[in-house]
Coordinates of C-alpha atoms in Angstrom, one line a residue:
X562 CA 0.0 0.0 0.0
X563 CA 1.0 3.4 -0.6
X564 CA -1.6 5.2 1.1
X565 CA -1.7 5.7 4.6
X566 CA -3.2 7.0 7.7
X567 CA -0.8 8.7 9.8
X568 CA -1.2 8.6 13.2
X569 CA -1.4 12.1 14.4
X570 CA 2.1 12.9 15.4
X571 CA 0.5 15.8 17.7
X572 CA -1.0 13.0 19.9
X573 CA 2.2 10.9 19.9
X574 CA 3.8 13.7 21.3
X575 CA 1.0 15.2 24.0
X576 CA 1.2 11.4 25.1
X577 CA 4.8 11.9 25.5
X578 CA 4.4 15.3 27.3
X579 CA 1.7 13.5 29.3
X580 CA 4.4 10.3 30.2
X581 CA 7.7 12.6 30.6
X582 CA 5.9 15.9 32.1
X583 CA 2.4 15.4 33.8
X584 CA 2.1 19.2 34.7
X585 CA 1.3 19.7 31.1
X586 CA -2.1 18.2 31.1
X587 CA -3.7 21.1 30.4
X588 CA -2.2 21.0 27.2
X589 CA -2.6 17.8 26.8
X590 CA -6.1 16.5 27.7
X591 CA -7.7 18.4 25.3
X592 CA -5.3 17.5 22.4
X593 CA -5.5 13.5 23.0
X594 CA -9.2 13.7 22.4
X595 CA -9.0 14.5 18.8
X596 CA -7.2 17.3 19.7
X597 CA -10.4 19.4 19.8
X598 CA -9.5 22.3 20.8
X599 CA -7.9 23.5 17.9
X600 CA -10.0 21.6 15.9
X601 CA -6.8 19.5 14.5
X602 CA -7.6 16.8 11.9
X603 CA -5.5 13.5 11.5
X604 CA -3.1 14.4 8.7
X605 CA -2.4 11.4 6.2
X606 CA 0.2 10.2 4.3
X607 CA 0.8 9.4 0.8
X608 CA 4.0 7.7 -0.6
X609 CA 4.3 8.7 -4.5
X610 CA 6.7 6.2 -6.5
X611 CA 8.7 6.9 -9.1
X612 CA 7.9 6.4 -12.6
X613 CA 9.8 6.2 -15.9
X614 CA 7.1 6.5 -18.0
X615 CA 4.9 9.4 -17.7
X616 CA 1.2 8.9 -18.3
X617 CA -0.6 10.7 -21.5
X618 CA -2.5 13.4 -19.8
X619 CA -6.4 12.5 -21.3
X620 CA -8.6 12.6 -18.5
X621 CA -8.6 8.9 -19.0
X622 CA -6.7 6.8 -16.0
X623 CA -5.8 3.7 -17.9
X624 CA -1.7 3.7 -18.8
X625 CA -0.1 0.9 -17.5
X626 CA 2.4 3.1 -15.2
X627 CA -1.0 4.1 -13.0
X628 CA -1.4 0.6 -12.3
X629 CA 1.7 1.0 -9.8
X630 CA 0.2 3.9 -8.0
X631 CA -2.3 3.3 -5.2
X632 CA -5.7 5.0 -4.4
X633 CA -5.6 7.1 -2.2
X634 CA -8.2 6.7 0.6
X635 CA -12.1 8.1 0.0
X636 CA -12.4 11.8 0.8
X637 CA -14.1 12.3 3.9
X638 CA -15.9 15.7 4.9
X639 CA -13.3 18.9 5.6
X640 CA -14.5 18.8 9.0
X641 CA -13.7 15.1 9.7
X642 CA -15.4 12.4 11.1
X643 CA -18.2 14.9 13.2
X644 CA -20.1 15.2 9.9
X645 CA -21.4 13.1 7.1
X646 CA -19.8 11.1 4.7
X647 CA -20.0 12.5 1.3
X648 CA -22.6 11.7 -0.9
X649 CA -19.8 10.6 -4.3
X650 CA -16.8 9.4 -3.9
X651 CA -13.7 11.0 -4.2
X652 CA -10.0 9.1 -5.0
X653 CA -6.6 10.5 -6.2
X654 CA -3.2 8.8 -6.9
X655 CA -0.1 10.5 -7.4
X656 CA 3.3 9.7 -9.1
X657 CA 6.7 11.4 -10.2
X658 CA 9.9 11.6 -12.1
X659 CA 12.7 14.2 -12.2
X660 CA 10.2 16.8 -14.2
X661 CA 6.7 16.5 -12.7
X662 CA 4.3 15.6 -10.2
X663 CA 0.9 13.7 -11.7
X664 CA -1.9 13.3 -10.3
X665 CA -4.4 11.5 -11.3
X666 CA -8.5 11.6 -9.2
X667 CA -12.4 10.2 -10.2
X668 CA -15.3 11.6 -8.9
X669 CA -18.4 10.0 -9.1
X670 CA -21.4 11.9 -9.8
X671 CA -24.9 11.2 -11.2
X672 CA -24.7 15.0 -12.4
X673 CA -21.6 16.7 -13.9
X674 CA -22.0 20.3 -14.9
X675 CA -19.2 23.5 -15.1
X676 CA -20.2 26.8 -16.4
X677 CA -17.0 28.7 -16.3
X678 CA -14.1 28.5 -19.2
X679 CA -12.5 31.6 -18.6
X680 CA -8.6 30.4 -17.2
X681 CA -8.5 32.0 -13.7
X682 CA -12.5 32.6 -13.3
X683 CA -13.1 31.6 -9.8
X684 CA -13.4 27.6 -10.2
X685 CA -15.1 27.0 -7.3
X686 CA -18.2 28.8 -7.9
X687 CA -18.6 25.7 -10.0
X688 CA -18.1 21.9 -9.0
X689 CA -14.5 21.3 -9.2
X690 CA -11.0 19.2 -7.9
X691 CA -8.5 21.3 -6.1
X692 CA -4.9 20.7 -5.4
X693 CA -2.9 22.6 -2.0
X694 CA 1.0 22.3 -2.3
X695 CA 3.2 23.2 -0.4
X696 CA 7.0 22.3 -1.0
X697 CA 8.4 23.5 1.5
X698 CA 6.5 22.9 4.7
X699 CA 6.3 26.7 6.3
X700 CA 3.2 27.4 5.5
X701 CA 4.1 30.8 3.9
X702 CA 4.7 30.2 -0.1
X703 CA 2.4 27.8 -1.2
X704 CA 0.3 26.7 -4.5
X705 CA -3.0 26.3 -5.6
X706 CA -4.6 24.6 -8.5
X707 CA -8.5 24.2 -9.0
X708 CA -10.4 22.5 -12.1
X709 CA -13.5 22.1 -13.5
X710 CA -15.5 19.9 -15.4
X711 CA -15.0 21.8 -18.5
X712 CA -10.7 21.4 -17.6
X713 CA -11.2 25.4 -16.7
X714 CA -7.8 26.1 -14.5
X715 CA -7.5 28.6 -11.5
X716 CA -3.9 28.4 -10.3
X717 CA -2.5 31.0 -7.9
X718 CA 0.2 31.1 -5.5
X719 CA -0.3 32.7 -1.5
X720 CA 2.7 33.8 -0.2
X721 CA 1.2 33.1 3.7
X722 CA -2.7 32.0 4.7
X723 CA -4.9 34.5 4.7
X724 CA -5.2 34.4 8.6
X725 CA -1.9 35.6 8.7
X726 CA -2.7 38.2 6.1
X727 CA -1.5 36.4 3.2
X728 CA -2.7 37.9 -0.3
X729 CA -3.5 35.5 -3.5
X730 CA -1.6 35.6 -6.3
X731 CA -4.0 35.4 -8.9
X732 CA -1.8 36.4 -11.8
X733 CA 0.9 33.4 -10.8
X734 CA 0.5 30.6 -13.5
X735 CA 2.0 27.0 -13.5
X736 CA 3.7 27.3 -16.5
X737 CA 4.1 24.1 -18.6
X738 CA 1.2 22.9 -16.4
X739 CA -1.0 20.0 -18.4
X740 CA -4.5 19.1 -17.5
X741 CA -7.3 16.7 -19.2
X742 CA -11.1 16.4 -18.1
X743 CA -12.7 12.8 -19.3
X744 CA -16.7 12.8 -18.5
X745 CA -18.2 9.4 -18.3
X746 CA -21.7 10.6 -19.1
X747 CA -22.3 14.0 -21.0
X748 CA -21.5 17.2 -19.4
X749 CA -24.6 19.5 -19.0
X750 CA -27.6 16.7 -20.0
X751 CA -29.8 16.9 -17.4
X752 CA -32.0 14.9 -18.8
X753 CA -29.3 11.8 -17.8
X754 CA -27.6 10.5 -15.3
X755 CA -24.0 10.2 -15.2
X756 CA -21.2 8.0 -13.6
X757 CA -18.8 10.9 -12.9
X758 CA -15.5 12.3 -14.3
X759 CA -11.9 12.2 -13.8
X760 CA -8.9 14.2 -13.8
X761 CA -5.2 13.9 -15.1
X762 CA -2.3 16.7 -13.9
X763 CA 1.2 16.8 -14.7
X764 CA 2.2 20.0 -12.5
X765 CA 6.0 20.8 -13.2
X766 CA 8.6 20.9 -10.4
X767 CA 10.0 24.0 -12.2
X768 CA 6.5 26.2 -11.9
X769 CA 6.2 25.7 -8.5
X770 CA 8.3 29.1 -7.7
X771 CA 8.1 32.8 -7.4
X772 CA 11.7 33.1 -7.6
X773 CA 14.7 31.7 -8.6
X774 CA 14.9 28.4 -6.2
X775 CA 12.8 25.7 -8.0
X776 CA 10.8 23.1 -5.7
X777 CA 12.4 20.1 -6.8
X778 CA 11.9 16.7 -5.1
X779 CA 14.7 14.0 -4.5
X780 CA 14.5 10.3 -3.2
X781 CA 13.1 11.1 0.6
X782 CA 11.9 14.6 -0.4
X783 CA 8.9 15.2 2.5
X784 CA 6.1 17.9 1.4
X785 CA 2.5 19.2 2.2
X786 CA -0.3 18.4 0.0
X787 CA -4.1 18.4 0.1
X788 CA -6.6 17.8 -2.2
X789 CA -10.6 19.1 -2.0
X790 CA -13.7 18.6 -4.0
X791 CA -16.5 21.5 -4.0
X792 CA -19.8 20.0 -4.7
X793 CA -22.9 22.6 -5.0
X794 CA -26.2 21.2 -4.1
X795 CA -28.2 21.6 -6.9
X796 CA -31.9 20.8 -8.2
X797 CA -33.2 20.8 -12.1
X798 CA -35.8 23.4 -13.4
X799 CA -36.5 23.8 -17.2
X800 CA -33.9 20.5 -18.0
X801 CA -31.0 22.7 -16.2
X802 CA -28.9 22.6 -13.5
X803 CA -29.7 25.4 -10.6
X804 CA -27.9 25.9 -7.2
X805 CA -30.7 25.2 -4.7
X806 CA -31.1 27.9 -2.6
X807 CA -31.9 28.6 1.3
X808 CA -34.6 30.6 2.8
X809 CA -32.7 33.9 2.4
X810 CA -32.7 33.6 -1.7
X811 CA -28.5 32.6 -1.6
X812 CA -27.1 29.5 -2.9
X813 CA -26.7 26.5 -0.1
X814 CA -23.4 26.4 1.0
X815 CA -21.2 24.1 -0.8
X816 CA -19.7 20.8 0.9
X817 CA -16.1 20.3 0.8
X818 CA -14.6 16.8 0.8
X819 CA -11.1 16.4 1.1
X820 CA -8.7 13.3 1.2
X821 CA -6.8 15.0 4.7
X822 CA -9.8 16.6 7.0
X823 CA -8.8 19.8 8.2
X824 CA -10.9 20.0 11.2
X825 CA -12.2 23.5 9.7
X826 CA -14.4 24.5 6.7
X827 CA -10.8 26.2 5.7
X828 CA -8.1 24.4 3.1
X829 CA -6.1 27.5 4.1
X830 CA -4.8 26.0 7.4
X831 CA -1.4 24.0 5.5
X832 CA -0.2 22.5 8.3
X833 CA -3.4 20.2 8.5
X834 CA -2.5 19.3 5.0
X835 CA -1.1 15.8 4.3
X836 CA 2.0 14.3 4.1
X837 CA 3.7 13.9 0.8
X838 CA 7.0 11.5 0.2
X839 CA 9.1 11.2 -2.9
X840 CA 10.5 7.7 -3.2
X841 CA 12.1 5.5 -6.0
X842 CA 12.5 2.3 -4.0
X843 CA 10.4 -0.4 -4.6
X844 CA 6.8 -1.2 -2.5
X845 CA 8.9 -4.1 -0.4
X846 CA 11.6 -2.0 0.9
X847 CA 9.2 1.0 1.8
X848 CA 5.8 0.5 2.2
X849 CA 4.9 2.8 5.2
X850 CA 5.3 6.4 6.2
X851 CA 7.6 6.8 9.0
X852 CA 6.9 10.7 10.5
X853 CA 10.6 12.2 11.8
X854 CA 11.4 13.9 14.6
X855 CA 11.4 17.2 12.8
X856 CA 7.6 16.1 12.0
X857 CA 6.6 15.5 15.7
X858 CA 8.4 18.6 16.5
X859 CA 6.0 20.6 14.2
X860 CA 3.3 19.2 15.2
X861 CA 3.8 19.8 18.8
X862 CA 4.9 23.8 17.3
X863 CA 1.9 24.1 15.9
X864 CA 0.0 22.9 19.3
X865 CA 1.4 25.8 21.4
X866 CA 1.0 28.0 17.9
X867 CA -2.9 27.6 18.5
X868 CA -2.9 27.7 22.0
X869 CA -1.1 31.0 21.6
X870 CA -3.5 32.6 19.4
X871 CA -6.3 31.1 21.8
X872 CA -4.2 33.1 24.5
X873 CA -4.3 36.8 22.4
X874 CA -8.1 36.3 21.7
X875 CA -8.8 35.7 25.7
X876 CA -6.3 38.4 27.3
X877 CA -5.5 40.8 23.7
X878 CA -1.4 39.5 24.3
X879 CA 0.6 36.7 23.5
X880 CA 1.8 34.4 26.6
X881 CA 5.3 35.4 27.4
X882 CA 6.0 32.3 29.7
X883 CA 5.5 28.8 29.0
X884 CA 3.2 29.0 32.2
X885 CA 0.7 30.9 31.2
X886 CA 0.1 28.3 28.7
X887 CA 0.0 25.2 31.1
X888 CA 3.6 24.4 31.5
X889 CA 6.3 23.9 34.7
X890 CA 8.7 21.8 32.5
X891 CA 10.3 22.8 29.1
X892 CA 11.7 19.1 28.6
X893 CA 9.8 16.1 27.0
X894 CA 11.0 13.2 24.5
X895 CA 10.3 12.2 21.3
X896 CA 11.4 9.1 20.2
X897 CA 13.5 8.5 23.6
X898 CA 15.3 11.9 22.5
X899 CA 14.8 14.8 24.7
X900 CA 13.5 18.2 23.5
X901 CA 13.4 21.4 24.8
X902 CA 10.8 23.9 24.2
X903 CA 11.7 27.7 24.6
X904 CA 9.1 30.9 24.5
X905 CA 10.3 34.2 23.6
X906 CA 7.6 36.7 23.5
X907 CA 6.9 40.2 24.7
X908 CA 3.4 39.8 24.3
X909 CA 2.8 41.0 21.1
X910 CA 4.9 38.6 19.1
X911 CA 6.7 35.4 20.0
X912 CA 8.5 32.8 18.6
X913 CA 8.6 29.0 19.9
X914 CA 11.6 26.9 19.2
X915 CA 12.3 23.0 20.0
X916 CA 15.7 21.6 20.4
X917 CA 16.8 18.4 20.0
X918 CA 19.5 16.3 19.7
X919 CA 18.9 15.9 15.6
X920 CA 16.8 18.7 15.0
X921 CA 15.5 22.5 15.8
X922 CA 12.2 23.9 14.6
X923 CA 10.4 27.2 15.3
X924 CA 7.4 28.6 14.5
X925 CA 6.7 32.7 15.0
X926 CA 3.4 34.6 15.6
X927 CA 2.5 34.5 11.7
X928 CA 2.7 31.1 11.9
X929 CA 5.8 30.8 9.4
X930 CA 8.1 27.4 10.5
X931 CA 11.5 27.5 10.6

């Protein structure tokens, strides 16, 4: 298999905390329980082989070299397991080589419609597949790519999440990028009921950069990735397609299935994204994800990152002792290492670091990782 559920490094390392520093239940209490109070998801974990030969990018997921990539997992609701499954199934599979990243994803539906063919027209406002990358793993630089029925592309580039008042790039384009659309059914018929459609993406290492550094993968290369499905309720008058509507006249809100849950209606959260590693051994010799201590470390960063911003909203400041946010003891193990967690802050900023043996992370008030 080359899917995976990861199990949530965050609560791996709140159980250490719990083990190695029982003062810290206040942290840790509410993060072992699904880690509700930042409403953190389970991230998963994809492992994308190598291939030689690159698929021929038609929409249609039959070349032999997708046989050797496995499906991912069905999408599940953005919010998780505390809401429905979705109504259609959603799958994607992924593979590489030195130039690109494919992806390959069906979703069934008994209805496929797009309006918009305009490249850059706001994708979403129809039904569409999105793709969330981020190569780097801060959180601050990271792509976007939505598609529609039609194979209309919006692609844009964020140089932080909006909550950190990051702007959209709307004019960044994935140069080189190829896309295909197949339709098993006819687009726009309501008059018959379809099986769904399926996408094809070859997204080039080289367009995924705003400067001169390009995002390219080698053997053990670990990124962030996501991928969503918006999917308009709609209801058919005069043999069309209309969004059904609530009381107050607007459209019903769209659901949003993902393969990684965020734990939020918001795929601008990265670090609930999933984990993406680059490999070119074979399925025997490396079949599951292993996280790193660098991954627990950011995990457990991006705990004390939310409790943090919990911390402003409640008392308008940033905690400037690791007291003040449930802690006696700086020390706790990952992995039988010790780590050591430091706060500076003067209570309008801060930054969080953890030491270790092997590796050193931070994270700062705009939630950039270091």
């Amino acid at each position: 298999m080359s899917t995976f559920t990861l199990s949530h490094p965050l609560a791996k390392v709140v159980m250490l905390v719990l083990t190695f520093i029982p003062v810290a239940k206040q942290i840790g209490a509410q993060s072992v329980n699904g880690a509700s109070e930042i409403g953190a998801a389970i991230p998963k974990a994809y492992i994308t082989r190598y291939t030689t030969q690159p698929p021929n990018i038609d929409g249609i997921i039959d070349d032999t070299c997708w046989q050797k990539a496995v499906w991912s997992d069905k999408f599940v609701d953005i919010e998780g397991e505390k809401k429905p499954k979705p109504s259609f199934d959603t799958r994607m599979k992924m593979m590489w080589n030195d130039t690109c990243l494919y992806i390959a994803a069906t979703l069934s539906d008994p209805h496929v419609w797009a309006t918009l063919t305009r490249h850059d027209a706001v994708v979403f406002h129809d039904n569409d597949f999105e793709v969330f990358i981020d190569p780097e793993n801060g959180t601050h630089g990271y792509f976007e790519v939505e598609i529609n029925a039609f194979n209309t592309i919006f692609d844009l580039f964020l140089n932080k999440p909006y909550r950190n008042g990051g702007k959209a790039l709307h004019s960044f384009t994935v140069t080189g990028l190829q896309s295909a659309v197949h339709i098993n059914g006819t687009l726009n018929n309501a008059a018959d009921l379809d099986s769904g459609w399926s996408v094809e993406m070859a997204i080039p290492f080289r367009a995924l950069t705003t400067g001169k550094i390009k995002k390219q993968p080698g053997e053990g290369s670990t990124w962030r990735i996501n991928f969503s499905r918006v999917q308009w309720n709609t209801n058919i008058a005069a043999g069309r397609y209309i969004k059904s509507v609530g009381d107050n006249g607007k459209p019903i809100s769209e659901n949003n299935w993902v393969w990684s849950p965020q734990g939020v209606i918001n795929m601008h959260w990265p670090e609930r994204w999933g984990y993406l590693l680059f490999t070119k051994k074979d399925h025997s010799v490396l079949s599951e994800f292993e996280p790193t201590i660098k991954i627990y470390q950011e995990q457990y960063l991006w705990l004390l990152y939310h409790k943090q911003q919990a911390y402003f909203k409640k008392y308008h400041h940033y905690a400037t002792t690791l007291k003040n946010l449930g802690y006696k003891n700086e020390f706790f193990k990952i992995k039988e290492e010790l780590n050591q967690v430091s706060l500076k802050s003067d209570g309008s900023f801060f930054t969080i670091s953890i030491l270790g043996k092997t590796d050193t992370s931070s994270i700062n008030n705009n939630g950039l990782i270091n």
